[in-house]
């Protein structure tokens, strides 16, 4: 059971999306559930009502960013959402605002950490899948396209890329370069 009402959840979601525009649905849900005393059902209902009420917009990135697979919804406030939030800001007490600011900072940090990591997949001829992996967050940018036989392998590669991109790209380059000496 949620410790907050739908109305409180909506205000908190608007606040976080305002402070972290472009946040993915999945990251927002994760942070709301871990730090703002809401449950999945309260979050989901609040989210759907904000979207259907034209207070938030969603766009699909299609990238495997964060832990999401497939198309990811990135969120921003509409002008109406921003106006509602501005009207309600004075109703937020200092401890709640501090907790929301902390959650927003965590979201922004995670978005920045993931911004240079991308993975996507597409079906190609003969039912095979092309997986595109890239990493631009370090001194050595990396990108690769792989062809795999099935969707399960493609999905697994995309999911695992976030956690292994720097090590995997460095190892692949090292292996290829060490083969030049033979």
Coordinates of N, CA and C in Angstrom, one line a residue:
X1 N 0.8 -1.2 0.0 CA 0.0 0.0 0.0 C 0.9 1.2 0.0
X2 N 0.5 2.2 -0.7 CA 1.2 3.5 -0.9 C 1.0 4.3 0.4
X3 N 2.1 5.0 0.8 CA 2.0 5.9 1.9 C 1.6 7.3 1.4
X4 N 1.4 7.6 0.1 CA 1.0 8.9 -0.4 C -0.2 8.7 -1.3
X5 N -0.9 9.8 -1.4 CA -2.1 9.8 -2.3 C -1.7 10.0 -3.7
X6 N -2.7 9.8 -4.6 CA -2.5 10.0 -6.1 C -2.1 11.5 -6.3
X7 N -2.8 12.4 -5.6 CA -2.5 13.8 -5.8 C -1.1 14.2 -5.4
X8 N -0.7 13.6 -4.3 CA 0.7 13.9 -3.8 C 1.7 13.3 -4.8
X9 N 1.4 12.1 -5.3 CA 2.3 11.4 -6.2 C 2.4 12.2 -7.5
X10 N 1.3 12.8 -8.0 CA 1.3 13.6 -9.2 C 2.2 14.8 -9.0
X11 N 2.1 15.5 -7.9 CA 2.9 16.7 -7.6 C 4.4 16.3 -7.6
X12 N 4.7 15.2 -7.0 CA 6.1 14.7 -6.9 C 6.7 14.3 -8.3
X13 N 5.8 13.7 -9.1 CA 6.3 13.3 -10.4 C 6.5 14.6 -11.2
X14 N 5.6 15.5 -11.2 CA 5.8 16.8 -11.9 C 7.1 17.5 -11.5
X15 N 7.3 17.5 -10.2 CA 8.5 18.1 -9.7 C 9.8 17.5 -10.2
X16 N 9.8 16.2 -10.2 CA 11.0 15.4 -10.6 C 11.2 15.6 -12.1
X17 N 10.1 15.5 -12.9 CA 10.3 15.6 -14.4 C 10.7 17.1 -14.7
X18 N 10.3 18.0 -14.0 CA 10.7 19.4 -14.2 C 12.2 19.6 -13.9
X19 N 12.7 18.9 -12.9 CA 14.1 19.0 -12.5 C 15.0 18.1 -13.3
X20 N 14.4 17.1 -14.0 CA 15.2 16.2 -14.8 C 14.5 15.9 -16.1
X21 N 14.3 17.0 -17.0 CA 13.6 16.8 -18.2 C 14.3 15.7 -19.1
X22 N 13.5 14.9 -19.7 CA 14.0 13.8 -20.6 C 14.2 12.5 -19.8
X23 N 13.9 12.5 -18.5 CA 14.0 11.3 -17.7 C 13.2 10.2 -18.3
X24 N 13.7 9.0 -18.3 CA 13.0 7.8 -18.8 C 11.9 7.4 -17.8
X25 N 10.8 6.9 -18.3 CA 9.8 6.3 -17.5 C 10.3 5.4 -16.4
X26 N 11.2 4.5 -16.9 CA 11.7 3.5 -16.0 C 12.6 4.0 -14.8
X27 N 13.4 5.0 -15.1 CA 14.2 5.6 -14.1 C 13.4 6.4 -13.2
X28 N 12.4 7.2 -13.7 CA 11.5 7.9 -12.8 C 10.7 7.0 -11.9
X29 N 10.2 5.9 -12.4 CA 9.5 5.0 -11.6 C 10.4 4.4 -10.5
X30 N 11.6 4.0 -10.9 CA 12.5 3.4 -9.9 C 12.8 4.4 -8.8
X31 N 13.1 5.6 -9.1 CA 13.4 6.6 -8.1 C 12.2 7.0 -7.2
X32 N 11.0 7.1 -7.8 CA 9.8 7.4 -7.0 C 9.5 6.2 -6.0
X33 N 9.7 5.0 -6.5 CA 9.4 3.9 -5.6 C 10.4 3.7 -4.5
X34 N 11.7 4.0 -4.8 CA 12.7 3.8 -3.8 C 12.8 4.9 -2.8
X35 N 12.5 6.1 -3.2 CA 12.7 7.2 -2.2 C 11.5 8.1 -1.9
X36 N 10.4 7.8 -2.5 CA 9.3 8.8 -2.3 C 8.0 8.1 -1.7
X37 N 8.2 6.9 -1.1 CA 7.1 6.3 -0.4 C 5.9 6.0 -1.2
X38 N 6.1 5.6 -2.5 CA 4.9 5.3 -3.3 C 5.1 3.9 -3.8
X39 N 4.0 3.3 -4.2 CA 4.0 1.9 -4.7 C 3.8 2.0 -6.2
X40 N 3.9 0.9 -6.9 CA 3.8 0.8 -8.3 C 2.4 1.3 -8.8
X41 N 1.4 0.8 -8.1 CA 0.0 1.2 -8.6 C -0.3 2.7 -8.5
X42 N 0.2 3.3 -7.4 CA 0.0 4.7 -7.2 C 0.8 5.5 -8.3
X43 N 2.0 5.0 -8.4 CA 2.9 5.7 -9.4 C 2.2 5.6 -10.8
X44 N 1.8 4.3 -11.2 CA 1.3 4.1 -12.5 C 0.0 4.9 -12.8
X45 N -0.9 4.9 -11.8 CA -2.1 5.7 -12.0 C -1.8 7.2 -12.1
X46 N -0.9 7.7 -11.3 CA -0.5 9.1 -11.3 C 0.1 9.5 -12.7
X47 N 1.0 8.6 -13.1 CA 1.7 8.8 -14.4 C 0.7 8.9 -15.5
X48 N -0.2 7.9 -15.6 CA -1.2 7.8 -16.7 C -2.1 9.1 -16.7
X49 N -2.5 9.5 -15.5 CA -3.4 10.7 -15.4 C -2.7 12.0 -15.8
X50 N -1.4 12.1 -15.5 CA -0.6 13.2 -15.9 C -0.4 13.3 -17.4
X51 N -0.2 12.1 -18.0 CA -0.1 12.0 -19.5 C -1.4 12.3 -20.2
X52 N -2.5 11.7 -19.7 CA -3.8 11.9 -20.3 C -4.3 13.3 -20.1
X53 N -3.9 13.9 -19.0 CA -4.3 15.3 -18.7 C -3.5 16.3 -19.4
X54 N -2.6 15.9 -20.2 CA -1.7 16.8 -21.0 C -0.8 17.7 -20.1
X55 N -0.4 17.1 -18.9 CA 0.5 17.8 -18.0 C 2.0 17.4 -18.3
X56 N 2.1 16.2 -18.9 CA 3.4 15.7 -19.3 C 3.4 15.2 -20.7
X57 N 4.5 15.3 -21.4 CA 4.6 14.7 -22.7 C 5.6 13.5 -22.6
X58 N 5.4 12.5 -23.5 CA 6.3 11.4 -23.6 C 6.7 11.3 -25.0
X59 N 8.0 10.9 -25.2 CA 8.5 10.6 -26.5 C 9.3 9.3 -26.4
X60 N 9.4 8.6 -27.5 CA 10.1 7.3 -27.5 C 11.5 7.5 -28.1
X61 N 12.5 6.9 -27.3 CA 13.9 7.0 -27.8 C 14.3 5.8 -28.6
X62 N 13.6 4.7 -28.3 CA 14.0 3.5 -29.0 C 15.4 2.9 -28.6
X63 N 16.0 3.5 -27.7 CA 17.3 3.0 -27.3 C 17.2 2.2 -26.0
X64 N 18.2 1.3 -25.8 CA 18.3 0.5 -24.7 C 19.1 1.2 -23.6
X65 N 18.6 2.3 -23.1 CA 19.3 3.0 -22.1 C 18.8 2.6 -20.7
X66 N 19.6 2.7 -19.7 CA 19.2 2.3 -18.4 C 19.0 0.8 -18.4
X67 N 17.9 0.3 -17.7 CA 17.6 -1.1 -17.7 C 16.4 -1.4 -18.6
X68 N 15.9 -0.5 -19.3 CA 14.8 -0.7 -20.2 C 15.2 -1.4 -21.4
X69 N 14.3 -2.2 -21.9 CA 14.5 -2.9 -23.2 C 13.4 -2.4 -24.2
X70 N 13.9 -2.1 -25.4 CA 12.9 -1.6 -26.4 C 12.8 -0.2 -26.3
X71 N 11.7 0.3 -26.7 CA 11.4 1.7 -26.8 C 11.2 2.3 -25.4
X72 N 11.9 3.3 -25.1 CA 11.9 4.0 -23.8 C 11.2 5.3 -23.8
X73 N 10.2 5.6 -23.0 CA 9.5 6.8 -22.9 C 10.4 7.8 -22.2
X74 N 10.7 9.0 -22.8 CA 11.4 10.1 -22.2 C 10.3 11.2 -21.9
X75 N 10.4 11.7 -20.7 CA 9.3 12.6 -20.2 C 9.8 14.0 -20.1
X76 N 8.8 14.9 -20.4 CA 9.0 16.4 -20.2 C 7.7 16.9 -19.8
X77 N 7.7 18.1 -19.1 CA 6.5 18.8 -18.7 C 5.9 19.6 -19.9
X78 N 4.6 19.6 -20.0 CA 4.0 20.6 -20.9 C 3.9 21.9 -20.3
X79 N 3.5 22.9 -21.0 CA 3.3 24.3 -20.4 C 2.3 24.2 -19.3
X80 N 1.2 23.4 -19.5 CA 0.2 23.2 -18.5 C 0.7 22.6 -17.3
X81 N 1.6 21.6 -17.4 CA 2.2 20.9 -16.3 C 3.1 21.8 -15.5
X82 N 3.8 22.6 -16.2 CA 4.7 23.6 -15.5 C 3.9 24.6 -14.7
X83 N 2.8 25.1 -15.3 CA 1.9 26.0 -14.6 C 1.3 25.4 -13.4
X84 N 0.8 24.2 -13.5 CA 0.3 23.5 -12.3 C 1.3 23.3 -11.2
X85 N 2.5 22.9 -11.6 CA 3.6 22.7 -10.7 C 3.9 24.1 -10.0
X86 N 4.0 25.1 -10.7 CA 4.3 26.4 -10.2 C 3.3 26.9 -9.2
X87 N 2.0 26.6 -9.5 CA 0.9 26.9 -8.5 C 1.0 26.1 -7.2
X88 N 1.5 24.9 -7.3 CA 1.5 24.0 -6.2 C 2.9 24.0 -5.4
X89 N 3.9 24.6 -5.9 CA 5.2 24.5 -5.2 C 5.1 25.0 -3.8
X90 N 4.4 26.1 -3.5 CA 4.3 26.6 -2.2 C 3.7 25.6 -1.2
X91 N 3.0 24.6 -1.7 CA 2.3 23.6 -0.8 C 3.3 22.5 -0.3
X92 N 4.5 22.5 -0.9 CA 5.5 21.5 -0.6 C 6.3 22.0 0.6
X93 N 6.3 21.2 1.7 CA 7.1 21.6 2.9 C 8.6 21.3 2.6
X94 N 9.4 21.9 3.5 CA 10.9 21.9 3.3 C 11.5 20.5 3.3
X95 N 11.1 19.6 4.2 CA 11.6 18.3 4.2 C 11.3 17.5 2.9
X96 N 10.0 17.7 2.4 CA 9.6 17.0 1.2 C 10.4 17.5 0.0
X97 N 10.6 18.9 -0.1 CA 11.4 19.5 -1.2 C 12.8 19.0 -1.1
X98 N 13.4 18.8 0.1 CA 14.7 18.3 0.2 C 14.8 16.9 -0.3
X99 N 13.8 16.1 0.0 CA 13.8 14.7 -0.5 C 13.6 14.6 -2.0
X100 N 12.8 15.5 -2.5 CA 12.6 15.6 -4.0 C 13.8 16.1 -4.7
X101 N 14.5 17.0 -4.1 CA 15.7 17.5 -4.7 C 16.8 16.5 -4.7
X102 N 16.9 15.7 -3.6 CA 17.8 14.6 -3.6 C 17.5 13.5 -4.7
X103 N 16.2 13.2 -4.8 CA 15.8 12.2 -5.9 C 16.1 12.8 -7.2
X104 N 15.8 14.1 -7.5 CA 16.1 14.7 -8.8 C 17.6 14.7 -9.1
X105 N 18.4 14.9 -8.1 CA 19.9 14.9 -8.3 C 20.3 13.5 -8.6
X106 N 19.8 12.5 -8.0 CA 20.1 11.1 -8.3 C 19.7 10.8 -9.7
X107 N 18.5 11.2 -10.2 CA 18.1 11.0 -11.5 C 19.0 11.7 -12.5
X108 N 19.3 12.9 -12.3 CA 20.2 13.7 -13.2 C 21.6 13.0 -13.3
X109 N 22.1 12.5 -12.2 CA 23.4 11.8 -12.2 C 23.3 10.6 -13.0
X110 N 22.3 9.8 -12.8 CA 22.2 8.5 -13.5 C 22.0 8.8 -15.0
X111 N 21.2 9.8 -15.3 CA 21.0 10.2 -16.8 C 22.4 10.5 -17.4
X112 N 23.2 11.3 -16.7 CA 24.5 11.7 -17.2 C 25.4 10.5 -17.4
X113 N 25.4 9.6 -16.4 CA 26.2 8.4 -16.5 C 25.8 7.5 -17.6
X114 N 24.5 7.5 -18.0 CA 24.1 6.7 -19.1 C 24.0 7.4 -20.4
X115 N 24.3 8.7 -20.4 CA 24.1 9.4 -21.7 C 25.0 9.0 -22.8
X116 N 26.2 8.5 -22.5 CA 27.1 8.0 -23.6 C 27.0 6.6 -23.9
X117 N 26.0 5.9 -23.3 CA 25.9 4.4 -23.5 C 24.6 4.2 -24.3
X118 N 24.7 3.5 -25.4 CA 23.5 3.3 -26.3 C 23.6 1.8 -26.8
X119 N 22.5 1.2 -26.9 CA 22.3 -0.1 -27.5 C 21.0 -0.2 -28.2
X120 N 21.0 -0.7 -29.3 CA 19.7 -0.9 -30.0 C 19.8 -2.2 -30.9
X121 N 18.6 -2.6 -31.3 CA 18.6 -3.8 -32.1 C 17.5 -3.7 -33.2
X122 N 17.7 -4.4 -34.3 CA 16.7 -4.3 -35.4 C 16.7 -5.7 -36.1
X123 N 15.6 -6.1 -36.5 CA 15.5 -7.4 -37.3 C 16.0 -7.1 -38.7
X124 N 16.8 -8.1 -39.2 CA 17.3 -8.0 -40.6 C 16.9 -9.2 -41.3
X125 N 17.5 -9.5 -42.4 CA 17.2 -10.6 -43.3 C 17.3 -11.9 -42.5
X126 N 16.5 -12.9 -43.0 CA 16.5 -14.3 -42.5 C 16.2 -14.4 -41.0
X127 N 15.5 -13.4 -40.4 CA 15.1 -13.5 -39.0 C 16.3 -13.2 -38.1
X128 N 17.4 -12.7 -38.6 CA 18.5 -12.4 -37.7 C 18.3 -11.0 -37.2
X129 N 19.2 -10.6 -36.2 CA 19.1 -9.3 -35.6 C 20.4 -8.6 -35.6
X130 N 20.4 -7.3 -36.0 CA 21.6 -6.5 -35.9 C 21.5 -5.7 -34.6
X131 N 22.6 -5.8 -33.8 CA 22.7 -5.1 -32.5 C 23.8 -4.0 -32.7
X132 N 23.4 -2.8 -32.4 CA 24.3 -1.7 -32.5 C 24.6 -1.2 -31.1
X133 N 25.9 -1.2 -30.8 CA 26.4 -0.9 -29.4 C 27.3 0.3 -29.5
X134 N 27.2 1.3 -28.6 CA 28.2 2.4 -28.6 C 28.4 2.9 -27.2
X135 N 29.6 3.5 -27.1 CA 29.9 4.1 -25.8 C 30.8 5.4 -26.1
X136 N 30.4 6.5 -25.7 CA 31.1 7.8 -25.9 C 31.5 8.5 -24.7
X137 N 31.3 7.8 -23.5 CA 31.5 8.5 -22.3 C 33.0 8.6 -21.8
X138 N 33.9 8.0 -22.4 CA 35.3 8.0 -21.9 C 36.2 8.6 -22.9
X139 N 37.5 8.3 -22.7 CA 38.5 8.9 -23.6 C 38.6 8.1 -24.9
X140 N 38.1 6.8 -24.9 CA 38.1 6.0 -26.1 C 36.7 5.7 -26.6
X141 N 36.1 6.5 -27.4 CA 34.7 6.2 -27.9 C 34.8 4.9 -28.7
X142 N 33.7 4.2 -28.6 CA 33.6 2.9 -29.2 C 32.2 2.7 -29.8
X143 N 32.1 2.0 -31.0 CA 30.9 1.6 -31.5 C 31.1 0.3 -32.4
X144 N 30.1 -0.5 -32.3 CA 30.1 -1.8 -33.0 C 28.7 -2.2 -33.4
X145 N 28.7 -3.0 -34.5 CA 27.4 -3.6 -35.0 C 27.7 -5.1 -35.1
X146 N 26.8 -5.9 -34.5 CA 26.9 -7.3 -34.5 C 25.6 -7.9 -35.1
X147 N 25.8 -9.0 -35.7 CA 24.6 -9.8 -36.2 C 24.5 -11.0 -35.4
X148 N 23.3 -11.3 -34.8 CA 23.1 -12.5 -34.0 C 21.9 -13.2 -34.6
X149 N 21.8 -14.5 -34.2 CA 20.8 -15.4 -34.8 C 19.4 -15.2 -34.2
X150 N 19.2 -14.7 -33.0 CA 17.9 -14.7 -32.4 C 17.7 -13.4 -31.5
X151 N 16.4 -13.1 -31.3 CA 16.0 -12.0 -30.5 C 16.5 -12.0 -29.1
X152 N 16.5 -13.2 -28.5 CA 16.9 -13.4 -27.1 C 18.3 -13.0 -26.9
X153 N 19.2 -13.4 -27.8 CA 20.6 -13.0 -27.7 C 20.8 -11.5 -27.9
X154 N 20.0 -10.9 -28.9 CA 20.1 -9.5 -29.2 C 19.7 -8.7 -27.9
X155 N 18.6 -9.1 -27.3 CA 18.1 -8.4 -26.1 C 19.1 -8.5 -25.0
X156 N 19.6 -9.7 -24.8 CA 20.6 -9.9 -23.7 C 21.8 -9.0 -23.9
X157 N 22.3 -8.9 -25.1 CA 23.5 -8.0 -25.4 C 23.1 -6.6 -25.1
X158 N 22.0 -6.1 -25.5 CA 21.6 -4.8 -25.2 C 21.4 -4.5 -23.7
X159 N 20.9 -5.4 -23.0 CA 20.7 -5.2 -21.6 C 22.0 -5.2 -20.8
X160 N 23.0 -6.1 -21.3 CA 24.3 -6.2 -20.6 C 25.3 -5.1 -21.0
X161 N 25.0 -4.4 -22.1 CA 26.0 -3.4 -22.6 C 26.2 -2.3 -21.5
X162 N 25.2 -1.8 -20.8 CA 25.4 -0.8 -19.9 C 26.4 -1.1 -18.8
X163 N 26.4 -2.3 -18.3 CA 27.3 -2.7 -17.2 C 28.7 -3.1 -17.7
X164 N 28.8 -3.4 -19.0 CA 30.1 -3.9 -19.4 C 30.7 -3.1 -20.6
X165 N 30.2 -2.0 -20.9 CA 30.6 -1.3 -22.2 C 32.1 -0.9 -22.1
X166 N 32.6 -0.4 -21.0 CA 34.0 0.1 -21.0 C 34.9 -1.1 -21.1
X167 N 34.7 -2.1 -20.2 CA 35.5 -3.3 -20.2 C 35.5 -4.1 -21.5
X168 N 34.3 -4.3 -22.0 CA 34.1 -5.0 -23.3 C 34.8 -4.4 -24.5
X169 N 34.6 -3.1 -24.6 CA 35.2 -2.4 -25.7 C 36.7 -2.4 -25.6
X170 N 37.3 -2.1 -24.4 CA 38.7 -2.2 -24.2 C 39.3 -3.6 -24.5
X171 N 38.6 -4.6 -24.1 CA 39.0 -6.0 -24.3 C 39.0 -6.3 -25.8
X172 N 38.0 -6.0 -26.5 CA 37.9 -6.3 -27.9 C 39.0 -5.6 -28.7
X173 N 39.2 -4.3 -28.4 CA 40.3 -3.6 -29.1 C 41.7 -4.2 -28.7
X174 N 41.9 -4.6 -27.5 CA 43.1 -5.3 -27.1 C 43.3 -6.6 -27.8
X175 N 42.3 -7.4 -27.9 CA 42.4 -8.7 -28.6 C 42.7 -8.5 -30.1
X176 N 42.0 -7.5 -30.7 CA 42.3 -7.3 -32.2 C 43.7 -6.8 -32.4
X177 N 44.1 -5.9 -31.6 CA 45.5 -5.3 -31.7 C 46.6 -6.3 -31.4
X178 N 46.3 -7.2 -30.4 CA 47.3 -8.2 -30.1 C 47.5 -9.3 -31.2
X179 N 46.4 -9.4 -32.0 CA 46.5 -10.3 -33.2 C 47.3 -9.8 -34.3
X180 N 47.7 -8.5 -34.3 CA 48.5 -7.9 -35.3 C 49.9 -8.4 -35.2
X181 N 50.4 -8.8 -34.0 CA 51.7 -9.2 -33.8 C 52.0 -10.6 -34.4
X182 N 51.0 -11.4 -34.7 CA 51.2 -12.8 -35.2 C 51.6 -12.8 -36.6

